[in-house]
Amino acid sequence: MAATGAILVVDDDPAICVVVGEALRRQGYRVKTAASIRERSALLESFSPDVLITDVMLPDGDGLDGIAEILERRPALSIIILSAQNTLNTAIRATEKGAFEYLPKPFDLNELTRAVSDALGSGKGADEEAPDAGLPHDGLPLVGRSPAMQEVYRTIARVLSNDLSILVLGESGTGKELVAEAIHSLGQRRTKPFVPINMAAIPRELIEAELFGYEKGAFTGAHARTAGKFEQAQGGTLFLDEIGDMPMEAQTRLLRVLQSGEVTTVGGSKSVKVNVRIIAATNKDLPKLIEDNRFRQDLYYRLNVVPIALPALRERREDVILLARHFLDRAAQEGLPRKSLSDDAAQLLMAYHWPGNVRELQNLMQRLAVLSRENMITADMLRNSLPLEAVPADYAAPGDLLGQAVREWAKRQLGIGLTQPNRNLHDDLLAVVEPILFQETLASVDGNQIRAAGLLGINRNTLRKKLTDYGLDPLQLRIAE
């Protein structure tokens, strides 16, 4: 059965308008396209769409400007934001403005069509209450533009206007506390305290006293009544880090506090009402701990209302150089010498497996900012700073290998060229390199031409023509299941 509904697609890239428009028309939707804010405004009146899909960067301004006013006039309209500015800031701005969905570029076409279907089937989600405007977006602690981080950004944006419990999952060093800080500092409790507590860093016998407070004389050394972390976080956010290391007896009392919203100090008899948002984090496999009777299942369900899974750095390698330069810039802002990365150093950073994740990368950049005498950080410097077993002595960066291959190819072809002076070496080289590059790129994105074109930095129409010229079939370049 064909879908029904009117869709307005706004993007200054004609290829995106054509591809998205055709995909939606095949679903049965009525579609019109625009390339600017001015054209968008005119079609909103004359076409009266049910869903607006709009880019952020448009020729005549910011595509997010005016969205709130549009929704005031047309509260039934669902808005889907597209953006190549894949930052947490953009995701939050889109949510604040009342967008139904935010999709980073390069986006998956199937995901976009599903978002349109959801928007039309939801009866409208954009008129729900959004977070207050004017949130402090500068200096956000999270950095990354990989698809995995985009999903993290979207989830954060969706939980800012509510107080649901959140469980942040990820390996040590992935930035779980940064996620908690971002949710607090951007959410509706940002004017109240953010109180972190690390369960793994506190002796088992003192965890309850730290969390719930204690009365004078409750135990040796308790010389005065002391408020616990729950009371200290009153009205704000309590971050329970390494929750998987919490003793079972403390878990039982924590569950009781979460259910009742009241805290009783150790050695006390009166309860104190507390109003805090709970964000927990762990690098442990909690379902496995539940199986082993080391973690309460009911507490797990209480904490895991909204899970946020942080990827390991090796799973978001496209963010490594962005993060490294971010840490070097921050080090310079803190008074350390300003450093930059050489191309071979950048390739080596991408090749390393980062067992310590983002924290390891941050520490390495800070160390090199202090200790390296040169302004440029090279691969040789990194070899001396990273574990030897992780960086083979004969390692050659991919850029070096490609350069060597091109150099040898050119020497051979130039030798031939002495007897064949009319050869076009430039086109000959492209005919060798481009098909391989296109094949590998398309295979990495399961044949998705929009994502491949984004990774290659070329227009999709150009990619399509190149594939035809080289006789490549994108349907045959999908990764085998």
XYZ file of C-alpha atoms in Angstrom:
481
model
C 0.000 0.000 0.000
C 1.478 3.356 -1.047
C 2.319 5.904 1.586
C 0.530 9.244 1.616
C 1.661 12.679 2.659
C 3.358 15.806 1.345
C 7.110 16.240 1.873
C 9.222 19.364 1.314
C 12.954 18.714 0.874
C 15.274 21.729 1.286
C 18.948 21.380 0.325
C 21.246 23.413 -1.902
C 22.827 20.222 -3.265
C 20.709 19.272 -6.317
C 21.882 15.664 -6.079
C 20.485 15.281 -2.567
C 17.167 16.822 -3.626
C 16.938 14.445 -6.596
C 17.926 11.310 -4.669
C 15.800 11.996 -1.595
C 12.877 13.239 -3.686
C 12.892 10.160 -5.915
C 13.170 7.770 -2.952
C 10.185 9.405 -1.248
C 8.122 9.525 -4.436
C 8.654 5.804 -4.872
C 7.146 5.394 -1.416
C 4.055 7.206 -2.659
C 4.652 10.654 -1.121
C 4.072 13.959 -2.893
C 7.427 15.761 -2.904
C 8.663 19.233 -3.736
C 12.208 20.540 -3.336
C 13.803 23.891 -2.547
C 17.382 25.167 -2.419
C 17.118 28.117 -0.026
C 15.282 29.536 2.983
C 13.406 31.917 0.684
C 12.143 29.054 -1.501
C 11.323 27.054 1.619
C 9.144 29.850 2.976
C 7.225 30.149 -0.283
C 6.573 26.411 -0.587
C 5.517 26.102 3.042
C 2.618 28.375 2.152
C 1.749 27.097 -1.338
C 2.543 23.374 -0.952
C 1.572 22.970 2.727
C 3.738 19.887 3.492
C 3.208 17.412 6.310
C 6.962 16.906 6.757
C 9.794 19.391 6.205
C 13.281 17.954 5.559
C 15.801 20.784 5.672
C 19.569 21.211 5.598
C 21.209 23.550 8.125
C 23.741 25.279 5.875
C 21.727 27.004 3.133
C 22.880 29.747 0.719
C 20.812 32.476 2.353
C 21.221 31.560 6.022
C 20.988 29.002 8.809
C 18.289 26.433 8.099
C 17.476 26.185 11.812
C 16.597 29.872 12.007
C 12.858 30.357 11.817
C 12.011 26.750 12.660
C 10.427 27.688 15.996
C 8.283 30.316 14.266
C 7.242 27.834 11.574
C 6.080 25.396 14.247
C 4.132 28.119 16.024
C 2.149 28.678 12.831
C 2.033 24.996 11.813
C 2.184 22.869 14.992
C 1.234 19.692 13.081
C 4.320 19.945 10.848
C 7.130 17.436 11.529
C 10.653 18.679 10.812
C 13.680 16.523 10.024
C 17.049 18.276 10.145
C 19.987 17.262 7.943
C 23.470 18.600 8.616
C 27.109 18.021 7.707
C 27.992 19.901 10.925
C 27.927 16.671 12.903
C 28.391 18.029 16.398
C 26.519 17.712 19.658
C 25.758 21.429 19.372
C 23.847 20.883 16.102
C 21.921 17.913 17.483
C 20.871 19.897 20.561
C 19.939 22.998 18.545
C 17.770 20.853 16.289
C 16.011 19.331 19.293
C 15.560 22.718 20.990
C 13.951 24.157 17.888
C 11.389 21.349 17.987
C 12.754 19.078 15.261
C 11.215 15.601 15.086
C 14.536 14.046 14.035
C 18.132 15.022 13.338
C 20.245 13.067 10.811
C 23.931 13.800 10.200
C 25.395 13.809 6.707
C 26.258 11.512 5.042
C 22.936 9.940 6.047
C 21.486 6.561 5.213
C 18.588 6.864 2.770
C 16.672 4.028 4.410
C 17.027 5.755 7.774
C 15.652 8.967 6.306
C 12.621 7.261 4.762
C 11.945 5.511 8.080
C 12.138 8.873 9.852
C 9.571 10.312 7.436
C 7.272 7.339 8.009
C 7.656 7.702 11.777
C 6.964 11.439 11.600
C 3.755 10.931 9.651
C 2.651 8.022 11.801
C 3.385 9.693 15.117
C 0.618 12.245 14.877
C 3.391 14.773 15.581
C 6.212 14.854 18.034
C 7.562 18.314 17.404
C 5.038 20.148 19.524
C 6.228 18.358 22.635
C 7.992 20.531 25.121
C 11.616 21.105 24.123
C 14.491 22.187 26.376
C 14.751 25.876 27.127
C 16.347 28.027 24.460
C 19.689 29.627 25.106
C 21.502 26.649 26.602
C 25.256 27.099 27.075
C 26.702 25.295 24.031
C 30.245 26.689 24.078
C 33.009 24.456 25.385
C 31.074 21.196 25.027
C 33.129 18.310 26.437
C 32.364 15.769 23.689
C 34.280 15.691 20.416
C 33.609 13.439 17.422
C 31.831 13.260 14.078
C 31.701 9.495 13.547
C 28.313 7.781 13.052
C 28.648 6.154 16.481
C 29.071 9.545 18.154
C 26.173 10.983 16.162
C 23.916 8.398 17.787
C 25.258 9.441 21.196
C 24.537 13.100 20.394
C 20.985 12.332 19.279
C 20.267 10.395 22.463
C 21.671 13.166 24.656
C 19.552 15.735 22.848
C 16.409 13.670 23.478
C 16.894 13.302 27.243
C 17.635 16.922 28.137
C 14.003 17.831 28.748
C 13.206 14.927 31.092
C 14.583 13.300 34.254
C 14.731 9.674 33.147
C 17.529 7.586 34.647
C 20.439 7.024 32.283
C 23.000 4.221 32.151
C 26.194 5.096 30.262
C 28.056 2.029 29.014
C 31.576 1.845 27.635
C 35.145 0.803 28.187
C 37.378 2.664 30.595
C 38.585 5.937 29.106
C 35.771 6.407 26.576
C 34.378 9.522 28.297
C 31.412 8.289 30.323
C 31.683 11.098 32.864
C 31.862 13.643 30.026
C 28.496 12.369 28.782
C 27.031 12.766 32.256
C 28.452 16.292 32.534
C 27.042 17.219 29.116
C 23.557 15.986 30.025
C 23.639 17.925 33.282
C 25.155 21.159 31.950
C 22.765 21.305 28.981
C 19.642 20.059 30.752
C 17.012 21.650 32.931
C 18.978 20.944 36.159
C 22.113 22.799 35.010
C 21.848 25.509 37.707
C 21.987 22.873 40.464
C 24.924 20.702 41.605
C 26.544 17.950 39.563
C 27.916 15.439 42.079
C 30.018 12.480 40.893
C 30.951 9.463 43.007
C 33.170 6.563 41.891
C 32.099 3.290 43.451
C 35.410 1.602 42.660
C 37.402 4.260 44.534
C 35.579 4.003 47.890
C 36.127 1.247 50.501
C 33.104 -1.058 50.593
C 32.333 -0.265 54.209
C 32.157 3.494 53.513
C 30.005 3.518 50.360
C 26.675 3.856 52.205
C 28.047 6.660 54.365
C 29.332 8.474 51.265
C 26.047 8.090 49.421
C 23.516 8.647 52.178
C 25.467 10.585 54.795
C 25.952 9.736 58.464
C 25.133 10.992 61.952
C 27.607 11.979 64.607
C 28.882 8.846 66.353
C 27.561 6.463 63.693
C 31.037 4.922 63.469
C 34.578 5.636 64.550
C 35.651 8.980 63.147
C 32.102 10.292 62.614
C 32.552 13.487 64.626
C 29.605 15.405 63.127
C 26.577 14.861 60.940
C 27.677 14.808 57.306
C 25.422 15.015 54.264
C 25.856 12.281 51.677
C 26.100 12.640 47.933
C 22.312 12.440 47.514
C 21.780 15.471 49.725
C 24.717 17.305 48.156
C 23.158 16.814 44.716
C 19.713 18.089 45.806
C 17.906 19.454 42.756
C 20.762 18.466 40.451
C 22.417 15.337 39.096
C 24.070 12.447 40.924
C 26.566 10.557 38.777
C 27.163 6.999 40.003
C 30.359 6.002 38.231
C 31.506 2.360 38.071
C 28.122 1.200 39.385
C 29.107 -2.383 38.574
C 31.581 -2.290 41.487
C 28.920 -1.435 44.065
C 28.516 -4.072 46.838
C 25.227 -5.979 46.903
C 24.222 -4.667 50.334
C 24.656 -1.061 49.161
C 22.699 -1.868 45.979
C 19.717 -2.914 48.090
C 19.664 0.383 49.954
C 20.234 2.389 46.785
C 17.228 0.713 45.177
C 15.096 1.614 48.189
C 16.173 5.262 47.925
C 15.422 5.372 44.201
C 11.956 3.908 44.792
C 11.025 6.124 47.734
C 12.913 9.323 46.914
C 13.983 9.488 50.569
C 17.385 9.101 52.217
C 18.129 8.009 55.775
C 21.641 8.691 57.024
C 23.804 5.952 58.494
C 23.015 5.968 62.217
C 19.966 8.154 61.691
C 16.231 7.526 61.946
C 14.659 10.421 60.041
C 14.262 10.397 56.293
C 15.156 13.326 54.042
C 13.344 13.886 50.751
C 15.759 14.105 47.812
C 15.142 15.230 44.247
C 18.030 14.246 41.986
C 18.544 12.924 38.487
C 20.469 9.646 38.421
C 23.084 8.943 35.770
C 25.047 5.727 36.272
C 28.003 4.377 34.308
C 29.978 1.178 34.077
C 32.518 -0.682 31.971
C 31.220 -3.999 33.319
C 28.781 -6.433 31.704
C 25.848 -5.908 34.089
C 23.659 -8.723 32.659
C 26.576 -11.099 33.311
C 26.931 -9.747 36.863
C 23.199 -10.369 37.335
C 23.655 -13.978 36.209
C 26.485 -14.330 38.729
C 24.294 -12.828 41.518
C 26.633 -9.850 41.846
C 24.186 -7.180 40.684
C 20.491 -6.755 41.413
C 18.265 -7.177 38.403
C 15.631 -4.778 39.745
C 18.294 -2.090 40.273
C 19.551 -2.655 36.726
C 16.067 -2.024 35.328
C 15.701 1.054 37.521
C 18.972 2.529 36.218
C 18.813 1.374 32.601
C 15.818 3.438 31.493
C 17.823 5.178 28.748
C 21.077 3.410 27.825
C 23.876 5.329 26.087
C 26.624 3.128 24.652
C 29.933 4.895 24.088
C 32.106 3.372 21.347
C 35.736 2.466 21.965
C 38.173 4.763 20.172
C 39.253 1.913 17.868
C 35.602 1.776 16.709
C 35.573 5.461 15.750
C 38.972 5.873 14.093
C 37.685 8.755 11.976
C 37.584 10.783 15.203
C 41.185 10.086 16.274
C 42.844 12.992 14.443
C 40.007 15.371 15.347
C 40.466 14.448 19.027
C 44.264 14.638 18.880
C 44.189 18.148 17.445
C 41.520 19.124 19.966
C 43.769 18.034 22.846
C 46.777 19.835 21.358
C 44.715 23.022 20.986
C 43.479 22.719 24.551
C 47.028 22.197 25.798
C 48.086 25.394 23.998
C 45.180 27.285 25.572
C 46.435 26.122 28.959
C 49.854 27.665 28.318
C 51.748 24.695 26.863
C 53.691 25.080 23.582
C 51.496 24.839 20.504
C 52.130 21.678 18.498
C 50.855 20.277 15.222
C 50.750 16.776 13.727
C 52.723 15.656 10.698
C 50.954 13.522 8.106
C 52.927 10.410 9.071
C 52.090 10.973 12.741
C 48.395 11.271 11.897
C 48.516 7.991 9.962
C 50.241 6.254 12.876
C 47.651 7.551 15.352
C 44.953 6.099 13.101
C 46.718 2.725 12.977
C 47.150 2.346 16.742
C 44.496 0.317 18.600
C 44.109 2.628 21.665
C 43.468 0.210 24.537
C 43.154 3.202 26.868
C 40.686 4.920 24.531
C 40.232 8.708 24.535
C 41.960 9.098 27.897
C 45.114 7.474 26.527
C 45.079 9.758 23.474
C 44.585 12.833 25.675
C 47.467 11.888 27.963
C 49.733 11.228 24.967
C 48.998 14.604 23.374
C 49.582 16.427 26.663
C 52.866 14.571 27.203
C 54.128 15.373 23.709
C 53.056 19.002 24.049
C 55.322 19.268 27.077
C 58.266 17.041 26.145
C 58.740 17.390 22.376
C 61.225 20.085 21.427
C 59.905 20.511 17.906
C 56.715 22.295 16.911
C 55.736 19.358 14.702
C 54.919 15.953 16.227
C 56.254 13.218 13.938
C 55.736 9.461 13.655
C 59.203 8.879 15.154
C 58.145 10.788 18.288
C 55.023 8.636 18.548
C 57.029 5.416 18.184
C 59.010 6.468 21.237
C 55.842 7.202 23.210
C 53.535 4.305 22.302
C 54.055 0.672 23.402
C 56.694 -0.932 21.173
C 54.596 -4.033 20.541
C 51.792 -1.842 19.203
C 54.015 -0.033 16.680
C 56.189 -2.406 14.621
C 59.640 -1.079 13.775
C 58.989 -1.611 10.056
C 55.623 0.188 10.190
C 54.974 2.350 7.155
C 52.011 4.720 7.175
C 49.424 4.109 4.447
C 50.348 7.452 2.915
C 54.007 6.391 2.745
C 53.095 3.082 1.092
C 50.918 4.818 -1.485
C 53.623 7.373 -2.191
C 56.208 4.638 -2.714
C 53.880 2.735 -5.044
C 53.108 5.834 -7.123
C 56.807 6.726 -7.285
C 57.737 3.273 -8.598
C 54.810 3.292 -11.052
C 55.782 6.736 -12.338
C 59.402 5.714 -12.867
C 58.347 2.704 -14.907
C 55.813 4.645 -16.963
C 58.205 7.508 -17.612
C 60.692 4.998 -18.925
C 58.063 3.753 -21.338
C 57.066 7.332 -22.080
C 60.422 8.059 -23.680
C 59.363 5.851 -26.567
C 55.634 6.778 -26.303
C 55.649 10.580 -25.800
C 51.891 11.035 -26.362
C 50.786 9.017 -23.308
C 48.518 10.675 -20.688
C 50.142 9.581 -17.420
C 47.645 11.501 -15.289
C 44.634 9.668 -16.729
C 46.545 6.372 -16.695
C 47.233 6.742 -12.964
C 43.629 7.640 -12.179
C 42.469 4.607 -14.150
C 44.563 2.441 -11.829
C 43.839 4.146 -8.511
C 40.239 5.353 -8.749
C 38.508 1.979 -9.322
C 40.286 0.537 -6.282
C 39.383 3.547 -4.137
C 35.738 3.459 -5.238
C 35.484 -0.317 -4.697
C 36.907 -0.179 -1.167
C 34.860 2.864 -0.166
C 31.579 1.414 -1.448
C 32.294 -1.933 0.196
C 32.905 -0.206 3.538
C 29.431 1.411 3.441
C 27.629 -1.628 2.037
C 27.164 -0.068 -1.394
C 25.493 3.142 -0.145
C 26.414 5.694 -2.830
C 25.417 8.760 -0.785
C 27.691 7.786 2.108
C 30.474 6.752 -0.290
C 30.307 10.103 -2.093
C 30.502 11.887 1.269
C 33.584 9.918 2.300
C 35.231 10.505 -1.078
C 34.406 14.217 -0.996
C 32.741 14.203 -4.418
C 29.237 14.759 -5.757
C 27.098 11.638 -5.967
C 26.422 12.270 -9.656
C 30.180 12.341 -10.233
C 30.548 9.054 -8.356
C 27.744 7.465 -10.364
C 29.374 8.545 -13.662
C 32.754 7.229 -12.535
C 31.245 3.873 -11.592
C 29.650 3.636 -15.039
C 32.928 4.619 -16.749
C 34.847 1.930 -14.861
C 32.112 -0.685 -15.236
C 31.610 -1.033 -11.478
C 28.265 -2.242 -10.099
C 27.592 -0.842 -6.570
C 25.198 -3.723 -5.878
C 28.135 -6.109 -6.134
C 30.280 -4.052 -3.757
C 28.330 -4.776 -0.596
C 30.128 -6.363 2.333
C 29.307 -10.050 2.552
C 27.198 -10.917 5.561
